[in-house]
Amino acid sequence: MPELPDVEGFREVVARHAVGRRIERVDVADAGVLRGVTARQLGDRLHSHRFGKPERYGKWLIARTDGPAVLMHFGMTGSLAWLGSGAPRARYDRVVFVTDAGELHYSDMRKLQGIRLAQGPDDVDRVLAGLGPDALTVGSGEFGRLLTRHRRAIKPTLADQHVLAGLGNLLVDEILWRARINPRRPANSLDPGERDGLYRQMRRVLRDSVRQGRVPAKPSWLTGVRGQPEARCPRCGTPLSRGRIGGRTTVWCPNCQRAA
Ligand SMILES: [Zn+2]
Protein backbone atom coordinates (compact mmCIF):
# COMPACT_ATOMS: atom_id res chain seq x y z
CA MET A 1 0.00 0.00 0.00
CA PRO A 2 1.71 3.21 -1.12
CA GLU A 3 2.44 5.58 1.75
CA LEU A 4 4.73 8.59 1.96
CA PRO A 5 7.99 6.60 1.43
CA ASP A 6 6.63 4.85 -1.66
CA VAL A 7 5.43 8.11 -3.20
CA GLU A 8 8.80 9.66 -2.38
CA GLY A 9 10.29 6.76 -4.39
CA PHE A 10 7.95 7.52 -7.32
CA ARG A 11 8.98 11.17 -7.12
CA GLU A 12 12.57 9.98 -7.40
CA VAL A 13 11.69 7.96 -10.52
CA VAL A 14 10.33 11.10 -12.20
CA ALA A 15 13.23 13.25 -10.97
CA ARG A 16 15.85 10.83 -12.21
CA HIS A 17 14.40 9.89 -15.59
CA ALA A 18 11.59 12.13 -16.79
CA VAL A 19 12.77 15.67 -16.06
CA GLY A 20 13.42 17.55 -19.30
CA ARG A 21 11.77 14.86 -21.44
CA ARG A 22 9.16 16.00 -23.96
CA ILE A 23 5.75 14.32 -23.80
CA GLU A 24 4.86 12.97 -27.24
CA ARG A 25 1.56 11.39 -26.31
CA VAL A 26 -0.38 9.90 -23.44
CA ASP A 27 -1.76 6.39 -23.85
CA VAL A 28 -4.80 5.83 -21.65
CA ALA A 29 -5.63 2.14 -21.40
CA ASP A 30 -8.31 2.71 -18.75
CA ALA A 31 -9.97 6.11 -18.34
CA GLY A 32 -11.38 4.86 -15.02
CA VAL A 33 -8.32 6.37 -13.28
CA LEU A 34 -8.83 9.85 -14.75
CA ARG A 35 -10.47 12.40 -12.43
CA GLY A 36 -11.96 15.55 -13.92
CA VAL A 37 -10.19 15.15 -17.25
CA THR A 38 -10.83 13.02 -20.32
CA ALA A 39 -8.20 10.88 -22.02
CA ARG A 40 -8.26 13.24 -24.98
CA GLN A 41 -7.85 16.40 -22.85
CA LEU A 42 -4.98 14.80 -20.95
CA GLY A 43 -3.14 14.02 -24.16
CA ASP A 44 -3.91 17.34 -25.87
CA ARG A 45 -2.93 19.53 -22.92
CA LEU A 46 0.31 17.70 -22.16
CA HIS A 47 1.42 17.28 -25.76
CA SER A 48 4.91 18.70 -26.38
CA HIS A 49 5.38 19.88 -22.81
CA ARG A 50 8.46 18.84 -20.89
CA PHE A 51 8.50 17.31 -17.43
CA GLY A 52 9.91 19.62 -14.76
CA LYS A 53 11.01 19.07 -11.18
CA PRO A 54 8.47 16.83 -9.39
CA GLU A 55 7.19 17.37 -5.86
CA ARG A 56 5.43 15.27 -3.28
CA TYR A 57 2.88 16.35 -0.70
CA GLY A 58 1.54 13.66 1.63
CA LYS A 59 0.65 10.76 -0.62
CA TRP A 60 0.31 12.98 -3.72
CA LEU A 61 2.89 13.20 -6.47
CA ILE A 62 2.91 16.46 -8.39
CA ALA A 63 4.60 15.84 -11.73
CA ARG A 64 5.10 19.36 -13.05
CA THR A 65 5.68 20.20 -16.70
CA ASP A 66 6.37 23.52 -18.41
CA GLY A 67 2.60 23.48 -19.01
CA PRO A 68 0.01 21.83 -16.74
CA ALA A 69 0.94 19.67 -13.75
CA VAL A 70 -0.10 16.03 -13.43
CA LEU A 71 -1.29 15.08 -9.95
CA MET A 72 -1.10 11.40 -9.15
CA HIS A 73 -2.46 9.47 -6.18
CA PHE A 74 -1.71 5.79 -5.80
CA GLY A 75 -4.61 4.62 -3.63
CA MET A 76 -4.05 1.14 -2.25
CA THR A 77 -2.29 -0.54 -5.17
CA GLY A 78 -0.79 2.12 -7.43
CA SER A 79 2.79 2.44 -8.67
CA LEU A 80 4.90 4.36 -11.15
CA ALA A 81 7.80 3.08 -13.25
CA TRP A 82 10.10 4.43 -15.95
CA LEU A 83 10.61 2.07 -18.88
CA GLY A 84 12.32 2.23 -22.25
CA SER A 85 10.45 3.40 -25.34
CA GLY A 86 8.05 0.78 -26.65
CA ALA A 87 8.11 -1.26 -23.45
CA PRO A 88 5.35 -3.85 -23.29
CA ARG A 89 2.28 -2.78 -21.32
CA ALA A 90 1.59 -4.59 -18.08
CA ARG A 91 -1.90 -5.75 -17.17
CA TYR A 92 -2.63 -2.91 -14.75
CA ASP A 93 -0.86 -0.10 -16.65
CA ARG A 94 -3.70 2.42 -16.85
CA VAL A 95 -1.87 5.46 -18.24
CA VAL A 96 1.48 5.65 -20.05
CA PHE A 97 3.20 9.00 -20.63
CA VAL A 98 5.27 8.48 -23.77
CA THR A 99 8.22 10.88 -23.99
CA ASP A 100 11.02 11.36 -26.50
CA ALA A 101 13.32 9.18 -24.37
CA GLY A 102 11.23 6.64 -22.49
CA GLU A 103 7.88 6.07 -20.85
CA LEU A 104 6.32 6.69 -17.47
CA HIS A 105 3.89 3.88 -16.59
CA TYR A 106 1.15 4.56 -14.03
CA SER A 107 -0.28 1.25 -12.84
CA ASP A 108 -3.08 0.61 -10.41
CA MET A 109 -5.03 -2.58 -9.94
CA ARG A 110 -7.89 -1.24 -7.83
CA LYS A 111 -8.28 2.28 -9.27
CA LEU A 112 -9.41 3.84 -5.98
CA GLN A 113 -7.71 7.14 -6.70
CA GLY A 114 -6.11 8.31 -9.89
CA ILE A 115 -4.76 11.12 -12.03
CA ARG A 116 -5.80 14.77 -12.20
CA LEU A 117 -4.57 17.57 -14.41
CA ALA A 118 -3.84 20.98 -12.87
CA GLN A 119 -3.68 23.89 -15.30
CA GLY A 120 -2.06 26.24 -12.80
CA PRO A 121 -0.94 26.64 -9.19
CA ASP A 122 -4.52 27.34 -8.06
CA ASP A 123 -5.62 23.96 -9.38
CA VAL A 124 -2.81 22.24 -7.48
CA ASP A 125 -3.78 24.07 -4.30
CA ARG A 126 -7.41 23.10 -4.77
CA VAL A 127 -6.57 19.40 -4.88
CA LEU A 128 -4.29 19.64 -1.84
CA ALA A 129 -6.63 21.90 0.13
CA GLY A 130 -7.66 20.51 3.48
CA LEU A 131 -4.65 18.22 3.89
CA GLY A 132 -2.66 18.52 7.08
CA PRO A 133 1.05 19.37 7.11
CA ASP A 134 3.35 16.90 5.37
CA ALA A 135 4.60 14.23 7.79
CA LEU A 136 8.17 14.49 6.53
CA THR A 137 8.52 18.23 7.08
CA VAL A 138 6.19 18.99 10.00
CA GLY A 139 8.03 20.44 13.01
CA SER A 140 7.78 18.93 16.49
CA GLY A 141 5.85 21.90 17.90
CA GLU A 142 3.21 21.79 15.20
CA PHE A 143 3.01 18.00 15.45
CA GLY A 144 2.36 18.22 19.19
CA ARG A 145 -0.33 20.87 18.72
CA LEU A 146 -2.13 18.69 16.15
CA LEU A 147 -2.41 15.87 18.67
CA THR A 148 -3.77 18.04 21.46
CA ARG A 149 -6.63 19.11 19.18
CA HIS A 150 -8.06 15.61 18.71
CA ARG A 151 -9.94 13.50 21.20
CA ARG A 152 -10.33 10.36 19.11
CA ALA A 153 -7.87 7.46 19.18
CA ILE A 154 -4.28 8.24 18.20
CA LYS A 155 -4.25 5.55 15.46
CA PRO A 156 -6.96 7.04 13.19
CA THR A 157 -5.79 10.56 14.07
CA LEU A 158 -2.30 9.97 12.67
CA ALA A 159 -3.68 8.16 9.61
CA ASP A 160 -6.13 11.01 8.85
CA GLN A 161 -4.71 12.94 5.88
CA HIS A 162 -6.58 16.05 7.01
CA VAL A 163 -4.59 16.02 10.26
CA LEU A 164 -1.21 14.91 8.92
CA ALA A 165 -0.50 14.07 5.26
CA GLY A 166 1.51 11.02 4.26
CA LEU A 167 1.11 8.32 6.90
CA GLY A 168 -0.89 5.16 6.20
CA ASN A 169 -1.80 2.03 8.09
CA LEU A 170 1.64 0.37 8.17
CA LEU A 171 3.56 3.50 9.14
CA VAL A 172 1.19 4.51 11.90
CA ASP A 173 1.29 1.05 13.50
CA GLU A 174 5.09 0.97 13.21
CA ILE A 175 5.53 4.41 14.73
CA LEU A 176 3.13 3.76 17.63
CA TRP A 177 4.87 0.46 18.36
CA ARG A 178 8.28 2.16 18.38
CA ALA A 179 6.99 4.88 20.68
CA ARG A 180 5.24 2.30 22.92
CA ILE A 181 1.91 4.05 22.68
CA ASN A 182 -1.37 2.11 22.65
CA PRO A 183 -3.26 2.79 19.40
CA ARG A 184 -6.55 3.32 21.27
CA ARG A 185 -5.24 6.14 23.46
CA PRO A 186 -7.06 9.40 22.76
CA ALA A 187 -4.66 11.65 20.81
CA ASN A 188 -5.02 14.47 23.34
CA SER A 189 -4.21 12.17 26.29
CA LEU A 190 -0.50 11.98 25.43
CA ASP A 191 1.75 13.97 27.74
CA PRO A 192 4.48 16.22 26.30
CA GLY A 193 7.15 13.53 26.76
CA GLU A 194 5.05 10.99 24.85
CA ARG A 195 4.35 13.48 22.06
CA ASP A 196 8.08 14.19 21.71
CA GLY A 197 8.89 10.47 21.70
CA LEU A 198 6.24 9.84 19.07
CA TYR A 199 7.62 12.64 16.90
CA ARG A 200 11.18 11.30 17.21
CA GLN A 201 10.07 7.77 16.25
CA MET A 202 8.10 9.13 13.31
CA ARG A 203 11.23 10.90 12.05
CA ARG A 204 13.31 7.74 12.38
CA VAL A 205 10.79 5.45 10.72
CA LEU A 206 10.24 7.91 7.87
CA ARG A 207 13.97 8.42 7.31
CA ASP A 208 14.64 4.67 7.12
CA SER A 209 11.55 4.04 4.98
CA VAL A 210 12.20 6.87 2.52
CA ARG A 211 15.71 5.53 2.00
CA GLN A 212 14.21 2.20 0.90
CA GLY A 213 11.24 3.61 -0.99
CA ARG A 214 8.79 1.70 1.20
CA VAL A 215 8.16 0.66 4.80
CA PRO A 216 10.81 -2.07 5.03
CA ALA A 217 9.69 -5.49 6.27
CA LYS A 218 12.77 -6.00 8.47
CA PRO A 219 12.44 -8.71 11.14
CA SER A 220 13.25 -6.12 13.81
CA TRP A 221 10.30 -3.98 12.69
CA LEU A 222 6.63 -4.55 13.50
CA THR A 223 6.03 -4.31 9.73
CA GLY A 224 8.38 -7.28 9.23
CA VAL A 225 6.35 -9.65 11.40
CA ARG A 226 2.78 -8.33 11.37
CA GLY A 227 1.70 -10.55 8.48
CA GLN A 228 2.90 -13.77 10.12
CA PRO A 229 0.48 -16.19 11.77
CA GLU A 230 0.95 -16.03 15.56
CA ALA A 231 3.26 -13.04 15.19
CA ARG A 232 5.27 -11.99 18.22
CA CYS A 233 6.63 -8.60 19.24
CA PRO A 234 10.20 -8.26 17.82
CA ARG A 235 11.15 -6.40 21.03
CA CYS A 236 9.72 -8.50 23.87
CA GLY A 237 8.37 -11.70 22.28
CA THR A 238 4.77 -11.21 23.46
CA PRO A 239 2.12 -12.41 20.98
CA LEU A 240 0.88 -9.35 19.08
CA SER A 241 -2.70 -8.11 19.33
CA ARG A 242 -4.79 -7.43 16.25
CA GLY A 243 -8.02 -5.52 15.93
CA ARG A 244 -9.91 -2.92 13.94
CA ILE A 245 -9.37 0.63 15.11
CA GLY A 246 -10.83 3.48 13.11
CA GLY A 247 -11.91 0.94 10.50
CA ARG A 248 -8.39 -0.31 9.79
CA THR A 249 -6.60 -3.49 10.81
CA THR A 250 -4.25 -2.52 13.61
CA VAL A 251 -1.43 -4.54 15.12
CA TRP A 252 0.21 -3.74 18.46
CA CYS A 253 2.06 -5.30 21.37
CA PRO A 254 -0.17 -5.57 24.47
CA ASN A 255 2.95 -5.57 26.66
CA CYS A 256 4.97 -2.71 25.14
CA GLN A 257 1.92 -0.61 24.28
CA ARG A 258 -0.27 -0.83 27.36
CA ALA A 259 -3.47 1.17 27.55
CA ALA A 260 -2.84 3.99 29.97
ZN1 LIG B 1 6.49 -5.95 23.00
mmCIF file with all atom_site columns, N, CA and C in Angstrom, residues 37-76:
data_model
loop_
_atom_site.group_PDB
_atom_site.id
_atom_site.type_symbol
_atom_site.label_atom_id
_atom_site.label_alt_id
_atom_site.label_comp_id
_atom_site.label_asym_id
_atom_site.label_entity_id
_atom_site.label_seq_id
_atom_site.pdbx_PDB_ins_code
_atom_site.Cartn_x
_atom_site.Cartn_y
_atom_site.Cartn_z
_atom_site.occupancy
_atom_site.B_iso_or_equiv
_atom_site.pdbx_formal_charge
_atom_site.auth_seq_id
_atom_site.auth_comp_id
_atom_site.auth_asym_id
_atom_site.auth_atom_id
_atom_site.pdbx_PDB_model_num
ATOM 1   N N  . VAL A 1 37 ? -10.839 14.902 -15.957 1.00 0.00 ? 37 VAL A N  1
ATOM 2   C CA . VAL A 1 37 ? -10.194 15.150 -17.249 1.00 0.00 ? 37 VAL A CA 1
ATOM 3   C C  . VAL A 1 37 ? -10.451 13.919 -18.124 1.00 0.00 ? 37 VAL A C  1
ATOM 4   N N  . THR A 1 38 ? -10.640 14.155 -19.417 1.00 0.00 ? 38 THR A N  1
ATOM 5   C CA . THR A 1 38 ? -10.830 13.016 -20.318 1.00 0.00 ? 38 THR A CA 1
ATOM 6   C C  . THR A 1 38 ? -9.473  12.582 -20.868 1.00 0.00 ? 38 THR A C  1
ATOM 7   N N  . ALA A 1 39 ? -9.451  11.401 -21.450 1.00 0.00 ? 39 ALA A N  1
ATOM 8   C CA . ALA A 1 39 ? -8.200  10.883 -22.017 1.00 0.00 ? 39 ALA A CA 1
ATOM 9   C C  . ALA A 1 39 ? -7.703  11.838 -23.108 1.00 0.00 ? 39 ALA A C  1
ATOM 10  N N  . ARG A 1 40 ? -8.632  12.349 -23.889 1.00 0.00 ? 40 ARG A N  1
ATOM 11  C CA . ARG A 1 40 ? -8.262  13.238 -24.984 1.00 0.00 ? 40 ARG A CA 1
ATOM 12  C C  . ARG A 1 40 ? -7.682  14.558 -24.459 1.00 0.00 ? 40 ARG A C  1
ATOM 13  N N  . GLN A 1 41 ? -8.360  15.142 -23.445 1.00 0.00 ? 41 GLN A N  1
ATOM 14  C CA . GLN A 1 41 ? -7.854  16.397 -22.847 1.00 0.00 ? 41 GLN A CA 1
ATOM 15  C C  . GLN A 1 41 ? -6.466  16.189 -22.258 1.00 0.00 ? 41 GLN A C  1
ATOM 16  N N  . LEU A 1 42 ? -6.282  15.068 -21.578 1.00 0.00 ? 42 LEU A N  1
ATOM 17  C CA . LEU A 1 42 ? -4.984  14.801 -20.949 1.00 0.00 ? 42 LEU A CA 1
ATOM 18  C C  . LEU A 1 42 ? -3.881  14.799 -22.007 1.00 0.00 ? 42 LEU A C  1
ATOM 19  N N  . GLY A 1 43 ? -4.129  14.091 -23.091 1.00 0.00 ? 43 GLY A N  1
ATOM 20  C CA . GLY A 1 43 ? -3.136  14.020 -24.158 1.00 0.00 ? 43 GLY A CA 1
ATOM 21  C C  . GLY A 1 43 ? -2.913  15.364 -24.837 1.00 0.00 ? 43 GLY A C  1
ATOM 22  N N  . ASP A 1 44 ? -4.020  16.052 -25.151 1.00 0.00 ? 44 ASP A N  1
ATOM 23  C CA . ASP A 1 44 ? -3.910  17.343 -25.867 1.00 0.00 ? 44 ASP A CA 1
ATOM 24  C C  . ASP A 1 44 ? -3.164  18.384 -25.033 1.00 0.00 ? 44 ASP A C  1
ATOM 25  N N  . ARG A 1 45 ? -3.503  18.460 -23.755 1.00 0.00 ? 45 ARG A N  1
ATOM 26  C CA . ARG A 1 45 ? -2.929  19.527 -22.921 1.00 0.00 ? 45 ARG A CA 1
ATOM 27  C C  . ARG A 1 45 ? -1.479  19.264 -22.536 1.00 0.00 ? 45 ARG A C  1
ATOM 28  N N  . LEU A 1 46 ? -1.085  17.996 -22.537 1.00 0.00 ? 46 LEU A N  1
ATOM 29  C CA . LEU A 1 46 ? 0.309   17.695 -22.162 1.00 0.00 ? 46 LEU A CA 1
ATOM 30  C C  . LEU A 1 46 ? 1.231   17.602 -23.377 1.00 0.00 ? 46 LEU A C  1
ATOM 31  N N  . HIS A 1 47 ? 0.635   17.494 -24.548 1.00 0.00 ? 47 HIS A N  1
ATOM 32  C CA . HIS A 1 47 ? 1.420   17.279 -25.757 1.00 0.00 ? 47 HIS A CA 1
ATOM 33  C C  . HIS A 1 47 ? 2.530   18.328 -25.907 1.00 0.00 ? 47 HIS A C  1
ATOM 34  N N  . SER A 1 48 ? 3.738   17.850 -26.132 1.00 0.00 ? 48 SER A N  1
ATOM 35  C CA . SER A 1 48 ? 4.913   18.705 -26.383 1.00 0.00 ? 48 SER A CA 1
ATOM 36  C C  . SER A 1 48 ? 5.470   19.414 -25.151 1.00 0.00 ? 48 SER A C  1
ATOM 37  N N  . HIS A 1 49 ? 4.812   19.280 -24.022 1.00 0.00 ? 49 HIS A N  1
ATOM 38  C CA . HIS A 1 49 ? 5.376   19.883 -22.806 1.00 0.00 ? 49 HIS A CA 1
ATOM 39  C C  . HIS A 1 49 ? 6.457   18.964 -22.221 1.00 0.00 ? 49 HIS A C  1
ATOM 40  N N  . ARG A 1 50 ? 7.367   19.610 -21.486 1.00 0.00 ? 50 ARG A N  1
ATOM 41  C CA . ARG A 1 50 ? 8.460   18.842 -20.885 1.00 0.00 ? 50 ARG A CA 1
ATOM 42  C C  . ARG A 1 50 ? 8.261   18.699 -19.387 1.00 0.00 ? 50 ARG A C  1
ATOM 43  N N  . PHE A 1 51 ? 8.588   17.525 -18.878 1.00 0.00 ? 51 PHE A N  1
ATOM 44  C CA . PHE A 1 51 ? 8.500   17.310 -17.431 1.00 0.00 ? 51 PHE A CA 1
ATOM 45  C C  . PHE A 1 51 ? 9.500   18.210 -16.714 1.00 0.00 ? 51 PHE A C  1
ATOM 46  N N  . GLY A 1 52 ? 9.046   18.819 -15.608 1.00 0.00 ? 52 GLY A N  1
ATOM 47  C CA . GLY A 1 52 ? 9.914   19.619 -14.761 1.00 0.00 ? 52 GLY A CA 1
ATOM 48  C C  . GLY A 1 52 ? 10.161  18.913 -13.445 1.00 0.00 ? 52 GLY A C  1
ATOM 49  N N  . LYS A 1 53 ? 10.653  19.658 -12.469 1.00 0.00 ? 53 LYS A N  1
ATOM 50  C CA . LYS A 1 53 ? 11.008  19.074 -11.177 1.00 0.00 ? 53 LYS A CA 1
ATOM 51  C C  . LYS A 1 53 ? 9.742   18.616 -10.428 1.00 0.00 ? 53 LYS A C  1
ATOM 52  N N  . PRO A 1 54 ? 9.671   17.338 -10.067 1.00 0.00 ? 54 PRO A N  1
ATOM 53  C CA . PRO A 1 54 ? 8.470   16.835 -9.388  1.00 0.00 ? 54 PRO A CA 1
ATOM 54  C C  . PRO A 1 54 ? 8.494   17.146 -7.891  1.00 0.00 ? 54 PRO A C  1
ATOM 55  N N  . GLU A 1 55 ? 7.302   17.172 -7.301  1.00 0.00 ? 55 GLU A N  1
ATOM 56  C CA . GLU A 1 55 ? 7.192   17.374 -5.861  1.00 0.00 ? 55 GLU A CA 1
ATOM 57  C C  . GLU A 1 55 ? 6.266   16.312 -5.287  1.00 0.00 ? 55 GLU A C  1
ATOM 58  N N  . ARG A 1 56 ? 6.337   16.173 -3.976  1.00 0.00 ? 56 ARG A N  1
ATOM 59  C CA . ARG A 1 56 ? 5.426   15.267 -3.283  1.00 0.00 ? 56 ARG A CA 1
ATOM 60  C C  . ARG A 1 56 ? 4.794   16.028 -2.137  1.00 0.00 ? 56 ARG A C  1
ATOM 61  N N  . TYR A 1 57 ? 3.512   15.809 -1.907  1.00 0.00 ? 57 TYR A N  1
ATOM 62  C CA . TYR A 1 57 ? 2.875   16.347 -0.700  1.00 0.00 ? 57 TYR A CA 1
ATOM 63  C C  . TYR A 1 57 ? 1.996   15.248 -0.136  1.00 0.00 ? 57 TYR A C  1
ATOM 64  N N  . GLY A 1 58 ? 2.286   14.796 1.079   1.00 0.00 ? 58 GLY A N  1
ATOM 65  C CA . GLY A 1 58 ? 1.543   13.661 1.626   1.00 0.00 ? 58 GLY A CA 1
ATOM 66  C C  . GLY A 1 58 ? 1.709   12.484 0.698   1.00 0.00 ? 58 GLY A C  1
ATOM 67  N N  . LYS A 1 59 ? 0.588   11.901 0.295   1.00 0.00 ? 59 LYS A N  1
ATOM 68  C CA . LYS A 1 59 ? 0.647   10.763 -0.620  1.00 0.00 ? 59 LYS A CA 1
ATOM 69  C C  . LYS A 1 59 ? 0.440   11.180 -2.076  1.00 0.00 ? 59 LYS A C  1
ATOM 70  N N  . TRP A 1 60 ? 0.484   12.490 -2.349  1.00 0.00 ? 60 TRP A N  1
ATOM 71  C CA . TRP A 1 60 ? 0.308   12.984 -3.716  1.00 0.00 ? 60 TRP A CA 1
ATOM 72  C C  . TRP A 1 60 ? 1.657   13.231 -4.387  1.00 0.00 ? 60 TRP A C  1
ATOM 73  N N  . LEU A 1 61 ? 1.737   12.832 -5.645  1.00 0.00 ? 61 LEU A N  1
ATOM 74  C CA . LEU A 1 61 ? 2.894   13.196 -6.466  1.00 0.00 ? 61 LEU A CA 1
ATOM 75  C C  . LEU A 1 61 ? 2.457   14.283 -7.438  1.00 0.00 ? 61 LEU A C  1
ATOM 76  N N  . ILE A 1 62 ? 3.212   15.355 -7.482  1.00 0.00 ? 62 ILE A N  1
ATOM 77  C CA . ILE A 1 62 ? 2.910   16.459 -8.389  1.00 0.00 ? 62 ILE A CA 1
ATOM 78  C C  . ILE A 1 62 ? 3.993   16.469 -9.465  1.00 0.00 ? 62 ILE A C  1
ATOM 79  N N  . ALA A 1 63 ? 3.644   15.912 -10.616 1.00 0.00 ? 63 ALA A N  1
ATOM 80  C CA . ALA A 1 63 ? 4.597   15.843 -11.729 1.00 0.00 ? 63 ALA A CA 1
ATOM 81  C C  . ALA A 1 63 ? 4.400   17.099 -12.569 1.00 0.00 ? 63 ALA A C  1
ATOM 82  N N  . ARG A 1 64 ? 5.246   18.098 -12.332 1.00 0.00 ? 64 ARG A N  1
ATOM 83  C CA . ARG A 1 64 ? 5.099   19.362 -13.054 1.00 0.00 ? 64 ARG A CA 1
ATOM 84  C C  . ARG A 1 64 ? 5.654   19.236 -14.460 1.00 0.00 ? 64 ARG A C  1
ATOM 85  N N  . THR A 1 65 ? 5.102   20.052 -15.359 1.00 0.00 ? 65 THR A N  1
ATOM 86  C CA . THR A 1 65 ? 5.680   20.196 -16.698 1.00 0.00 ? 65 THR A CA 1
ATOM 87  C C  . THR A 1 65 ? 5.827   21.697 -16.930 1.00 0.00 ? 65 THR A C  1
ATOM 88  N N  . ASP A 1 66 ? 6.333   22.084 -18.110 1.00 0.00 ? 66 ASP A N  1
ATOM 89  C CA . ASP A 1 66 ? 6.375   23.517 -18.405 1.00 0.00 ? 66 ASP A CA 1
ATOM 90  C C  . ASP A 1 66 ? 4.998   24.005 -18.873 1.00 0.00 ? 66 ASP A C  1
ATOM 91  N N  . GLY A 1 67 ? 4.011   23.120 -18.805 1.00 0.00 ? 67 GLY A N  1
ATOM 92  C CA . GLY A 1 67 ? 2.605   23.479 -19.013 1.00 0.00 ? 67 GLY A CA 1
ATOM 93  C C  . GLY A 1 67 ? 1.832   23.077 -17.771 1.00 0.00 ? 67 GLY A C  1
ATOM 94  N N  . PRO A 1 68 ? 0.787   22.266 -17.909 1.00 0.00 ? 68 PRO A N  1
ATOM 95  C CA . PRO A 1 68 ? 0.012   21.832 -16.739 1.00 0.00 ? 68 PRO A CA 1
ATOM 96  C C  . PRO A 1 68 ? 0.816   20.871 -15.852 1.00 0.00 ? 68 PRO A C  1
ATOM 97  N N  . ALA A 1 69 ? 0.328   20.663 -14.644 1.00 0.00 ? 69 ALA A N  1
ATOM 98  C CA . ALA A 1 69 ? 0.941   19.674 -13.747 1.00 0.00 ? 69 ALA A CA 1
ATOM 99  C C  . ALA A 1 69 ? 0.031   18.448 -13.673 1.00 0.00 ? 69 ALA A C  1
ATOM 100 N N  . VAL A 1 70 ? 0.648   17.273 -13.573 1.00 0.00 ? 70 VAL A N  1
ATOM 101 C CA . VAL A 1 70 ? -0.103  16.032 -13.430 1.00 0.00 ? 70 VAL A CA 1
ATOM 102 C C  . VAL A 1 70 ? -0.058  15.630 -11.963 1.00 0.00 ? 70 VAL A C  1
ATOM 103 N N  . LEU A 1 71 ? -1.237  15.495 -11.350 1.00 0.00 ? 71 LEU A N  1
ATOM 104 C CA . LEU A 1 71 ? -1.292  15.082 -9.947  1.00 0.00 ? 71 LEU A CA 1
ATOM 105 C C  . LEU A 1 71 ? -1.679  13.616 -9.891  1.00 0.00 ? 71 LEU A C  1
ATOM 106 N N  . MET A 1 72 ? -0.844  12.840 -9.217  1.00 0.00 ? 72 MET A N  1
ATOM 107 C CA . MET A 1 72 ? -1.101  11.396 -9.153  1.00 0.00 ? 72 MET A CA 1
ATOM 108 C C  . MET A 1 72 ? -1.260  10.957 -7.707  1.00 0.00 ? 72 MET A C  1
ATOM 109 N N  . HIS A 1 73 ? -2.286  10.113 -7.485  1.00 0.00 ? 73 HIS A N  1
ATOM 110 C CA . HIS A 1 73 ? -2.463  9.471  -6.184  1.00 0.00 ? 73 HIS A CA 1
ATOM 111 C C  . HIS A 1 73 ? -2.486  7.974  -6.440  1.00 0.00 ? 73 HIS A C  1
ATOM 112 N N  . PHE A 1 74 ? -1.923  7.199  -5.518  1.00 0.00 ? 74 PHE A N  1
ATOM 113 C CA . PHE A 1 74 ? -1.705  5.788  -5.800  1.00 0.00 ? 74 PHE A CA 1
ATOM 114 C C  . PHE A 1 74 ? -2.632  4.851  -5.031  1.00 0.00 ? 74 PHE A C  1
ATOM 115 N N  . GLY A 1 75 ? -3.579  5.435  -4.301  1.00 0.00 ? 75 GLY A N  1
ATOM 116 C CA . GLY A 1 75 ? -4.609  4.621  -3.635  1.00 0.00 ? 75 GLY A CA 1
ATOM 117 C C  . GLY A 1 75 ? -4.018  3.509  -2.805  1.00 0.00 ? 75 GLY A C  1
ATOM 118 N N  . MET A 1 76 ? -4.515  2.304  -3.007  1.00 0.00 ? 76 MET A N  1
ATOM 119 C CA . MET A 1 76 ? -4.046  1.138  -2.247  1.00 0.00 ? 76 MET A CA 1
ATOM 120 C C  . MET A 1 76 ? -3.041  0.303  -3.037  1.00 0.00 ? 76 MET A C  1
#
